[in-house]
Amino acid sequence: MLKCIAIDDEPLALRQIAAYIAKVPYLELVARFNNALEAQQRLAEEKIDLIFVDVNMPDLNGVDFVRGLVERPMIIFTTAYSEYAVEGFKLDAVDYLLKPFSFADFSRAAAKANSLYELRHNQRSAQESETEALPRDREYLTVKADYKVSLVRIADILYIESEGEYVRLHLANGTAITTLFRLKNMETALPSDSFMRVHRSYIVNLRAIHSYIKGRIYLNDAEYVPIGENYKEAFQNYIRQNFRNL
């Protein structure tokens, strides 16, 4: 359910928007205002998902109102003047309804907002589930691959390699597991005292390092990962702080 507010200085237009919102099952009209100044206070008090706002209003017009929002909900502009459309889309408005608009026009704009809301919600849920899959205070992590869930001991991971939307976990026993995951989420969730990002596409287990030379970190006599230019300094600092040179 999307929580909405409607802002329009024309009472008839405001009633029409309220009536249209009432017909759409996934929209909930929280409040309606005949000027943007009053709406600002409500936005400070309650999280709103979607705003229907007229562009041409006295005191504070719709474009300036939206431009001044620190946390911006989804926006659908309504106006009788088509020349404001460009300004509206510069502010990443979901849609622009030119008065007089039909319920069909309204419902199409609302459907766009609902699709965008669901997309953002699903992305947040996926990111949260990824983070939860890698608890910092546990010895194992769960990895979904090949239609099963495997328990992988964190200490057994030699290094992690990015493959687009997937990552490949290279393990101490010589095997590898590929799973749908983001490397940046791995970097955030794994213990920072044991794992370090050393390349845009690689994370290495610091406790599994066998040797290093110039731009390479060896995990054994044959297997190595590259060190990216942007990560060399951090890796060298780690070596200086944790190992004594002979």
Tab-separated table of C-alpha atoms in Angstrom, residues 35 50-51 67-68 87 100 142 148 175 179 181 190 197 203 212-214 221 226 228 246:
chain	number	residue	atom	x	y	z
A	35	ASN	CA	-1.009	24.606	-0.641
A	50	LEU	CA	3.901	9.219	-3.213
A	51	ILE	CA	2.881	12.853	-3.751
A	67	ARG	CA	13.151	20.719	-5.385
A	68	GLY	CA	13.365	21.772	-1.730
A	87	GLU	CA	11.080	20.718	-15.304
A	100	PRO	CA	-7.929	17.528	-17.497
A	142	THR	CA	25.364	-20.554	3.961
A	148	LYS	CA	21.211	-26.762	-2.655
A	175	THR	CA	37.133	-26.678	-4.952
A	179	THR	CA	26.650	-18.255	-6.210
A	181	PHE	CA	25.921	-12.528	-4.807
A	190	LEU	CA	33.107	-10.715	6.085
A	197	ARG	CA	39.514	-6.250	-1.007
A	203	ILE	CA	38.768	-10.349	-1.937
A	212	TYR	CA	53.418	-11.842	-2.523
A	213	ILE	CA	55.465	-10.092	-5.164
A	214	LYS	CA	54.810	-6.829	-7.003
A	221	ASP	CA	52.862	-22.042	-5.128
A	226	PRO	CA	46.200	-9.653	-8.692
A	228	GLY	CA	44.756	-3.523	-8.124
A	246	LEU	CA	64.090	-9.544	7.959
